Amino acid sequence: MFTAHPARTVVLAFAVAVLVGTGLLALPAAAAHGGSSGALTSLFTAVSAVCVTGLAVVDTGAHWSGFGEGVILGLIQVGGFGIMTLASLLALLVSGRLRLRLQLTAQAETRSLGIGQTRRVLLGVAGTTAVVELVVAAVLALRFGVRYGRSPADAAYHGLFTAVSAFNNAGFGLDATNLTPYQRDPWVVLPVAVAVILGGLGFPVLLELLRHRHRRRAGRRAWSLHTRLTLLTTGLLLAVGTAVTCALEWTNAGTLGPFGTGDKLLNGFFAAAMTRTAGFNSIDIGALEPATLLFSCVLMFIGGGSAGTAGGIKITTFAVLAAAIVAEVRGERDSVILGRRLSSQVLRQALTVALLGVGLVMSATMVLLTVTDEMFEAVLFEAVSAFGTVGLTTGITTELPASGRLVLVLLMFVGRLGPVTLVSALALRERTRRYQLPEERPVIG
């Protein structure tokens, strides 16, 4: 049976959510002009929302009605929380108990380590999501109302929409220029960045930090390898991303050039944080230097933490591969990270995810180059942004033909679910080889 495997059920659930979202967005009531938005526009927007990407072929605030924006917001929340995680939580609240299949499905979505932990994980995910989104929404609503003169209702709506989009790493904005009107306002830029970073860390990390927050004596020793590795790599990538972005764009008149030192650092940090798979931008992405675009592609491809709202191959995958390279260069037999030896299975999984990601992005880029006349760096940036479910764009999304948009739809869908999840979902059954073949070593390099 197709739904017998939890990973397959997750894929099917996401597909159903996309179809439902497409149908709702195609309704005349979803468009501000009162007519149908068309199948492709509705499909693209639904996939972008469910896959928490943020790429758009129309202006979200101008094209969609209040009903349409509500559908998009709901799809973002469902996509970020996880279709099966949400279904399992609802079953828990209604019946007070979880069936085995629902537990297995939730485990596949949240990457929890044991079936017995599912109940705690689901409640923790729901609580963490609600607290972060409501706090950030309150801060943004207050700022929008006091500083920018929005009415209380309008400020609250914009604050909530932006907070949900930020924590779920979606990047959908209600303004045509996204967050560029607030590029000099840290009270808007920083809360959004904090929400993006928290969502990108992954729920296992957030829940573990909350669980050990009162254990001061244990300190970092109480953290698992996954948590320590995620926090360390996240901090490193944010620091390097900020430094490189500022260095490359410091004198660029189209981006950081006109700012003072403080605003340059603020927007450089924000740009580095958004490549963690959130599509907000406070500067013109299309005006970035080619070197910055390429560097941003690297950050977007790496993505954020596992089992969170971020996309990409995940920072733990990147760290594992880096450890394997270091071990091989040193001539060591085992790969070691933070005092722990990595199993060969983890190395194979990391290599599989990375190579499948590279292959998919390169294939999509070649296809896009054949259907559009855009520059290579812009096309590559768009492809990586879609695969990493980032949502940043140089502005060519709306210029792509129907075939190009369908390519991005595929990239977003696969990027959200993960190459390994999708492959395992399509596999008919697992096969275990009951014998070993003779070993032989080919020439490498």
Coordinates of C-alpha atoms in Angstrom, one line a residue:
M1 CA 0.0 0.0 0.0
F2 CA 1.3 3.4 -0.9
T3 CA 0.7 4.9 2.6
A4 CA 2.3 2.0 4.4
H5 CA 5.6 3.9 4.6
P6 CA 5.6 7.1 6.7
A7 CA 7.9 9.0 4.2
R8 CA 5.5 8.2 1.4
T9 CA 2.6 9.4 3.5
V10 CA 4.4 12.7 4.1
V11 CA 4.9 13.2 0.3
L12 CA 1.3 12.3 -0.4
A13 CA 0.1 14.7 2.3
F14 CA 2.2 17.6 0.9
A15 CA 0.8 16.9 -2.6
V16 CA -2.7 16.9 -1.3
A17 CA -2.1 20.2 0.5
V18 CA -0.7 21.7 -2.7
L19 CA -3.8 20.5 -4.7
V20 CA -6.2 21.9 -2.1
G21 CA -4.3 25.2 -1.9
T22 CA -4.2 25.5 -5.7
G23 CA -8.0 25.0 -5.9
L24 CA -8.6 27.6 -3.2
L25 CA -6.3 30.1 -4.8
A26 CA -7.9 29.6 -8.2
L27 CA -11.3 30.7 -6.9
P28 CA -12.4 34.2 -8.0
A29 CA -12.7 35.1 -4.3
A30 CA -9.0 34.6 -3.8
A31 CA -8.0 37.3 -6.3
A32 CA -8.3 41.0 -5.6
H33 CA -9.7 41.7 -9.1
G34 CA -12.4 39.1 -8.6
G35 CA -11.4 36.8 -11.4
S36 CA -9.6 33.5 -11.6
S37 CA -5.8 33.7 -11.2
G38 CA -5.2 30.8 -13.5
A39 CA -4.1 27.3 -12.8
L40 CA -0.3 27.9 -13.1
T41 CA -0.2 31.0 -11.0
S42 CA -2.4 29.3 -8.3
L43 CA -0.2 26.1 -8.5
F44 CA 3.1 28.1 -8.2
T45 CA 1.8 30.1 -5.3
A46 CA 0.4 27.1 -3.5
V47 CA 3.7 25.1 -3.8
S48 CA 5.7 28.1 -2.8
A49 CA 3.6 28.6 0.3
V50 CA 3.3 24.9 1.3
C51 CA 7.0 24.4 0.7
V52 CA 7.7 27.7 2.7
T53 CA 9.7 29.1 -0.1
G54 CA 8.5 32.6 -0.9
L55 CA 9.0 32.8 -4.6
A56 CA 6.1 34.5 -6.3
V57 CA 4.9 35.2 -9.8
V58 CA 2.5 38.0 -8.7
D59 CA 2.6 40.7 -6.1
T60 CA 1.2 39.0 -3.0
G61 CA -0.3 42.1 -1.4
A62 CA -1.8 43.6 -4.6
H63 CA -2.9 40.5 -6.5
W64 CA -4.5 38.4 -3.8
S65 CA -7.6 39.4 -1.8
G66 CA -7.9 39.0 2.0
F67 CA -9.3 35.5 1.4
G68 CA -6.3 34.7 -0.9
E69 CA -3.8 36.0 1.6
G70 CA -5.5 34.0 4.3
V71 CA -5.1 30.9 2.2
I72 CA -1.4 31.6 1.7
L73 CA -0.9 32.2 5.4
G74 CA -2.6 29.0 6.2
L75 CA -0.5 27.1 3.7
I76 CA 2.7 28.6 5.1
Q77 CA 1.7 27.5 8.6
V78 CA 0.7 24.0 7.5
G79 CA 3.8 23.6 5.4
G80 CA 6.2 24.8 8.1
F81 CA 4.6 22.8 10.9
G82 CA 4.5 19.7 8.8
I83 CA 1.4 18.1 7.3
M84 CA 1.7 14.9 9.3
T85 CA 2.9 16.6 12.4
L86 CA -0.2 18.7 12.3
A87 CA -2.4 15.6 11.7
S88 CA -0.8 13.8 14.5
L89 CA -1.3 16.7 16.9
L90 CA -4.9 17.0 16.0
A91 CA -5.4 13.2 16.6
L92 CA -3.7 13.7 20.0
L93 CA -5.9 16.5 21.0
V94 CA -9.1 14.8 19.8
S95 CA -8.6 11.3 21.0
G96 CA -5.9 11.7 23.6
R97 CA -3.8 9.0 22.1
L98 CA -1.8 8.3 18.9
R99 CA -2.0 5.3 16.7
L100 CA 1.3 3.6 15.7
R101 CA 1.1 4.8 12.1
L102 CA 0.5 8.4 13.1
Q103 CA 3.5 8.2 15.5
L104 CA 5.7 6.7 12.7
T105 CA 4.6 9.4 10.3
A106 CA 5.3 12.2 12.8
Q107 CA 8.7 10.7 13.5
A108 CA 9.4 10.8 9.7
E109 CA 8.5 14.5 9.6
T110 CA 10.1 15.7 12.8
R111 CA 13.1 13.4 12.8
S112 CA 12.5 12.5 16.4
L113 CA 14.7 9.7 17.8
G114 CA 12.0 7.5 19.2
I115 CA 8.3 6.7 18.9
G116 CA 7.8 7.3 22.6
Q117 CA 9.0 10.9 22.2
T118 CA 6.4 11.8 19.6
R119 CA 3.8 13.1 22.0
R120 CA 6.3 15.4 23.7
V121 CA 7.7 16.5 20.4
L122 CA 4.3 17.4 18.9
L123 CA 3.3 19.5 21.9
G124 CA 6.7 21.2 22.0
V125 CA 6.5 22.0 18.3
A126 CA 3.1 23.5 18.7
G127 CA 4.0 25.5 21.8
T128 CA 7.2 26.8 20.4
T129 CA 5.7 27.8 17.1
A130 CA 2.8 29.7 18.8
V131 CA 5.1 31.5 21.3
V132 CA 7.7 32.7 18.8
E133 CA 5.1 33.8 16.2
L134 CA 3.0 35.7 18.7
V135 CA 5.9 37.4 20.3
V136 CA 7.4 38.5 17.0
A137 CA 4.0 39.5 15.7
A138 CA 3.4 41.7 18.7
V139 CA 6.8 43.5 18.3
L140 CA 6.2 44.1 14.6
A141 CA 2.6 45.2 15.1
L142 CA 3.6 47.7 17.7
R143 CA 6.4 49.1 15.4
F144 CA 4.2 49.2 12.4
G145 CA 1.5 51.1 14.4
V146 CA 3.7 53.5 16.3
R147 CA 6.4 54.3 13.8
Y148 CA 4.6 54.0 10.5
G149 CA 1.2 55.1 11.4
R150 CA -0.8 52.0 10.5
S151 CA -4.2 51.4 12.0
P152 CA -4.2 48.9 14.9
A153 CA -6.0 46.3 12.8
D154 CA -3.7 46.8 9.8
A155 CA -0.6 46.8 12.0
A156 CA -1.7 43.6 13.7
Y157 CA -2.4 41.9 10.4
H158 CA 0.9 42.9 8.8
G159 CA 2.8 41.9 12.0
L160 CA 1.1 38.5 12.2
F161 CA 1.6 37.7 8.5
T162 CA 5.2 38.7 8.6
A163 CA 5.9 36.8 11.8
V164 CA 4.4 33.6 10.6
S165 CA 6.2 33.9 7.2
A166 CA 9.5 34.6 9.0
F167 CA 9.4 31.8 11.6
N168 CA 8.4 29.3 8.9
N169 CA 11.2 30.6 6.7
A170 CA 8.7 31.4 3.9
G171 CA 9.6 35.0 3.0
F172 CA 6.2 36.0 1.7
G173 CA 5.6 39.7 2.2
L174 CA 2.6 41.9 1.7
D175 CA 4.6 44.8 0.3
A176 CA 5.8 44.8 -3.3
T177 CA 9.3 45.8 -2.2
N178 CA 9.3 43.2 0.6
L179 CA 11.2 44.7 3.6
T180 CA 13.3 47.3 1.7
P181 CA 11.2 50.2 3.2
Y182 CA 12.5 49.1 6.7
Q183 CA 16.1 48.6 5.8
R184 CA 17.2 51.3 8.3
D185 CA 14.9 50.1 11.0
P186 CA 16.4 47.5 13.4
W187 CA 13.1 47.1 15.2
V188 CA 11.7 45.5 12.1
V189 CA 14.7 43.9 10.5
L190 CA 16.1 42.2 13.7
P191 CA 12.9 40.6 14.9
V192 CA 12.3 39.1 11.5
A193 CA 15.9 37.8 11.4
V194 CA 15.6 36.3 14.9
A195 CA 12.4 34.5 13.9
V196 CA 14.1 33.2 10.7
I197 CA 17.1 31.9 12.6
L198 CA 15.0 30.2 15.3
G199 CA 12.9 28.5 12.7
G200 CA 16.0 27.5 10.8
L201 CA 17.6 25.9 13.8
G202 CA 15.1 23.1 13.7
F203 CA 12.6 21.9 16.3
P204 CA 14.9 19.3 17.9
V205 CA 17.4 21.9 18.8
L206 CA 14.8 24.4 20.1
L207 CA 13.1 21.8 22.2
E208 CA 16.5 20.6 23.6
L209 CA 17.5 24.1 24.5
L210 CA 14.2 24.6 26.3
R211 CA 14.5 21.3 28.1
H212 CA 18.0 22.1 29.4
R213 CA 17.5 25.8 30.1
H214 CA 17.5 25.4 33.9
R215 CA 20.5 23.0 34.0
R216 CA 23.2 25.6 34.3
R217 CA 25.7 23.2 35.9
A218 CA 25.5 20.7 33.0
G219 CA 25.8 23.6 30.5
R220 CA 26.8 22.6 27.0
R221 CA 27.7 19.1 28.1
A222 CA 24.0 18.3 28.4
W223 CA 23.4 19.1 24.7
S224 CA 23.4 16.4 22.1
L225 CA 25.9 16.3 19.3
H226 CA 23.2 17.4 16.9
T227 CA 22.4 20.5 18.9
R228 CA 26.0 21.5 19.5
L229 CA 26.8 21.0 15.8
T230 CA 23.8 22.9 14.6
L231 CA 24.4 25.9 16.9
L232 CA 28.2 26.0 16.1
T233 CA 27.7 25.8 12.3
T234 CA 24.8 28.2 12.3
G235 CA 26.9 30.8 14.2
L236 CA 29.9 30.3 11.9
L237 CA 27.8 30.6 8.7
L238 CA 26.1 33.7 10.0
A239 CA 29.4 35.4 10.9
V240 CA 31.1 34.4 7.7
G241 CA 28.0 35.3 5.6
T242 CA 27.8 38.7 7.2
A243 CA 31.5 39.4 6.8
V244 CA 31.7 38.3 3.1
T245 CA 28.4 40.0 2.1
C246 CA 29.6 43.3 3.7
A247 CA 33.0 43.1 2.1
L248 CA 31.7 42.4 -1.4
E249 CA 28.8 44.9 -1.2
W250 CA 30.4 47.7 0.9
T251 CA 30.8 50.1 -1.9
N252 CA 28.0 48.9 -4.2
A253 CA 25.8 51.9 -4.9
G254 CA 22.8 49.6 -5.6
T255 CA 23.0 47.8 -2.2
L256 CA 25.0 48.7 0.8
G257 CA 26.9 51.7 -0.7
P258 CA 24.6 54.5 0.4
F259 CA 24.3 53.3 4.0
G260 CA 26.3 54.3 7.1
T261 CA 28.5 51.8 8.8
G262 CA 25.8 50.7 11.2
D263 CA 23.2 50.2 8.5
K264 CA 25.7 48.4 6.3
L265 CA 26.4 45.9 9.1
L266 CA 22.6 45.6 9.8
N267 CA 21.7 44.8 6.2
G268 CA 24.7 42.6 5.7
F269 CA 23.7 40.5 8.6
F270 CA 20.1 40.4 7.5
A271 CA 21.1 39.3 4.0
A272 CA 23.3 36.5 5.4
A273 CA 20.5 35.4 7.7
M274 CA 17.9 35.3 4.9
T275 CA 20.1 32.9 2.8
R276 CA 19.3 30.5 5.6
T277 CA 16.2 29.8 3.5
A278 CA 14.0 32.8 4.2
G279 CA 13.0 34.9 1.2
F280 CA 12.9 38.4 2.8
N281 CA 15.2 41.1 1.5
S282 CA 16.0 44.5 2.7
I283 CA 18.2 45.4 -0.3
D284 CA 17.8 44.8 -4.0
I285 CA 18.9 41.3 -4.7
G286 CA 19.1 42.0 -8.5
A287 CA 21.7 44.6 -7.8
L288 CA 24.1 42.3 -5.9
E289 CA 27.6 41.7 -7.3
P290 CA 28.0 38.4 -9.2
A291 CA 30.5 37.3 -6.6
T292 CA 27.9 37.9 -3.9
L293 CA 25.2 36.0 -5.8
L294 CA 27.6 33.0 -6.1
F295 CA 28.4 33.1 -2.4
S296 CA 24.7 33.4 -1.6
C297 CA 24.1 30.3 -3.7
V298 CA 26.5 28.4 -1.5
L299 CA 24.7 29.6 1.7
M300 CA 21.3 28.8 0.3
F301 CA 22.3 25.4 -0.8
I302 CA 23.6 24.5 2.7
G303 CA 20.4 25.9 4.2
G304 CA 19.5 25.6 7.9
G305 CA 19.0 23.0 10.6
S306 CA 17.3 19.6 10.2
A307 CA 13.7 19.1 11.2
G308 CA 12.9 22.8 11.1
T309 CA 11.4 25.2 8.6
A310 CA 14.6 25.7 6.6
G311 CA 15.5 24.0 3.4
G312 CA 18.8 23.2 1.7
I313 CA 20.9 20.1 2.3
K314 CA 21.0 21.2 6.0
I315 CA 24.0 22.4 8.0
T316 CA 24.5 19.1 9.7
T317 CA 25.0 17.5 6.3
F318 CA 27.5 20.2 5.4
A319 CA 29.4 19.7 8.7
V320 CA 29.5 15.9 8.3
L321 CA 31.0 16.2 4.8
A322 CA 33.5 18.8 6.1
A323 CA 34.6 16.4 8.8
A324 CA 35.0 13.6 6.3
I325 CA 37.2 15.8 4.1
V326 CA 39.3 16.8 7.1
A327 CA 39.7 13.1 8.2
E328 CA 40.7 12.1 4.7
V329 CA 43.2 14.8 4.3
R330 CA 44.8 13.9 7.6
G331 CA 44.8 10.3 6.7
E332 CA 42.6 9.3 9.6
R333 CA 40.3 6.3 9.4
D334 CA 37.4 7.8 11.3
S335 CA 35.6 11.1 10.9
V336 CA 35.3 13.0 14.1
I337 CA 33.1 16.0 15.1
L338 CA 33.2 17.6 18.6
G339 CA 34.7 14.5 20.2
R340 CA 32.3 12.1 18.6
R341 CA 33.0 9.5 15.9
L342 CA 30.7 9.5 12.9
S343 CA 29.3 6.2 11.6
S344 CA 29.7 5.2 7.9
Q345 CA 25.9 5.3 7.5
V346 CA 25.8 9.0 8.4
L347 CA 28.6 9.7 5.9
R348 CA 26.8 7.9 3.2
Q349 CA 23.5 9.7 3.9
A350 CA 25.2 13.1 3.9
L351 CA 27.0 12.3 0.6
T352 CA 23.7 11.1 -1.0
V353 CA 21.8 14.2 0.0
A354 CA 24.5 16.6 -1.2
L355 CA 25.1 14.9 -4.5
L356 CA 21.4 14.5 -5.3
G357 CA 21.0 18.2 -4.5
V358 CA 23.9 19.2 -6.8
G359 CA 22.5 17.0 -9.6
L360 CA 19.0 18.4 -9.3
V361 CA 20.1 22.0 -9.2
M362 CA 22.5 21.6 -12.1
S363 CA 19.9 19.8 -14.2
A364 CA 17.2 22.4 -13.4
T365 CA 19.7 25.2 -14.2
M366 CA 20.4 23.7 -17.6
V367 CA 16.7 23.4 -18.4
L368 CA 16.1 27.0 -17.3
L369 CA 18.9 28.2 -19.5
T370 CA 17.3 26.6 -22.5
V371 CA 13.9 28.3 -22.0
T372 CA 15.1 31.8 -21.0
D373 CA 17.6 34.4 -22.1
E374 CA 18.5 35.5 -18.6
M375 CA 22.2 35.6 -17.4
F376 CA 23.7 32.4 -16.0
E377 CA 24.3 33.7 -12.5
A378 CA 20.6 34.9 -12.2
V379 CA 19.3 31.5 -13.4
L380 CA 21.6 29.6 -11.1
F381 CA 20.6 31.8 -8.2
E382 CA 16.9 31.2 -8.9
A383 CA 17.4 27.4 -9.1
V384 CA 19.3 27.2 -5.9
S385 CA 16.7 29.5 -4.2
A386 CA 13.9 27.2 -5.2
F387 CA 15.7 24.0 -4.2
G388 CA 16.7 25.5 -0.9
T389 CA 13.2 26.8 -0.4
V390 CA 14.7 30.2 0.2
G391 CA 12.5 32.5 -2.0
L392 CA 15.2 35.2 -2.7
T393 CA 15.1 36.3 -6.3
T394 CA 16.9 38.5 -8.7
G395 CA 13.6 39.4 -10.3
I396 CA 13.5 36.9 -13.1
T397 CA 10.7 34.6 -11.6
T398 CA 7.9 36.7 -13.2
E399 CA 9.8 36.7 -16.5
L400 CA 10.1 32.9 -16.8
P401 CA 7.8 31.1 -19.3
A402 CA 5.4 28.4 -18.1
S403 CA 7.9 25.6 -18.5
G404 CA 10.4 27.5 -16.4
R405 CA 7.9 28.1 -13.7
L406 CA 7.1 24.4 -13.6
V407 CA 10.7 23.6 -13.2
L408 CA 10.8 25.9 -10.1
V409 CA 7.7 24.2 -8.8
L410 CA 9.4 20.8 -9.0
L411 CA 12.5 22.2 -7.3
M412 CA 10.5 23.7 -4.4
F413 CA 8.6 20.5 -3.8
V414 CA 11.6 18.3 -3.8
G415 CA 13.6 20.8 -1.8
R416 CA 11.0 20.9 0.9
L417 CA 10.7 17.2 1.3
G418 CA 14.3 16.4 0.9
P419 CA 15.9 14.2 -1.8
V420 CA 16.3 11.2 0.5
T421 CA 12.7 11.4 1.7
L422 CA 11.4 11.6 -1.8
V423 CA 13.6 8.8 -3.0
S424 CA 12.6 6.6 -0.1
A425 CA 8.9 7.4 -0.8
L426 CA 9.2 6.3 -4.4
A427 CA 11.0 3.1 -3.6
L428 CA 8.8 0.1 -3.7
R429 CA 10.5 -1.7 -0.8
E430 CA 13.7 -1.9 1.0
R431 CA 16.2 -4.6 -0.1
T432 CA 18.8 -6.1 2.2
R433 CA 21.7 -7.8 0.4
R434 CA 22.4 -11.2 2.2
Y435 CA 25.9 -11.6 0.8
Q436 CA 29.1 -9.6 0.4
L437 CA 30.9 -9.2 -2.9
P438 CA 34.7 -9.3 -3.2
E439 CA 36.3 -6.0 -2.3
E440 CA 38.4 -4.0 -4.9
R441 CA 39.6 -0.4 -4.8
P442 CA 39.4 1.7 -8.0
V443 CA 41.8 4.5 -8.7
I444 CA 40.5 7.8 -7.3
G445 CA 41.6 11.2 -8.7

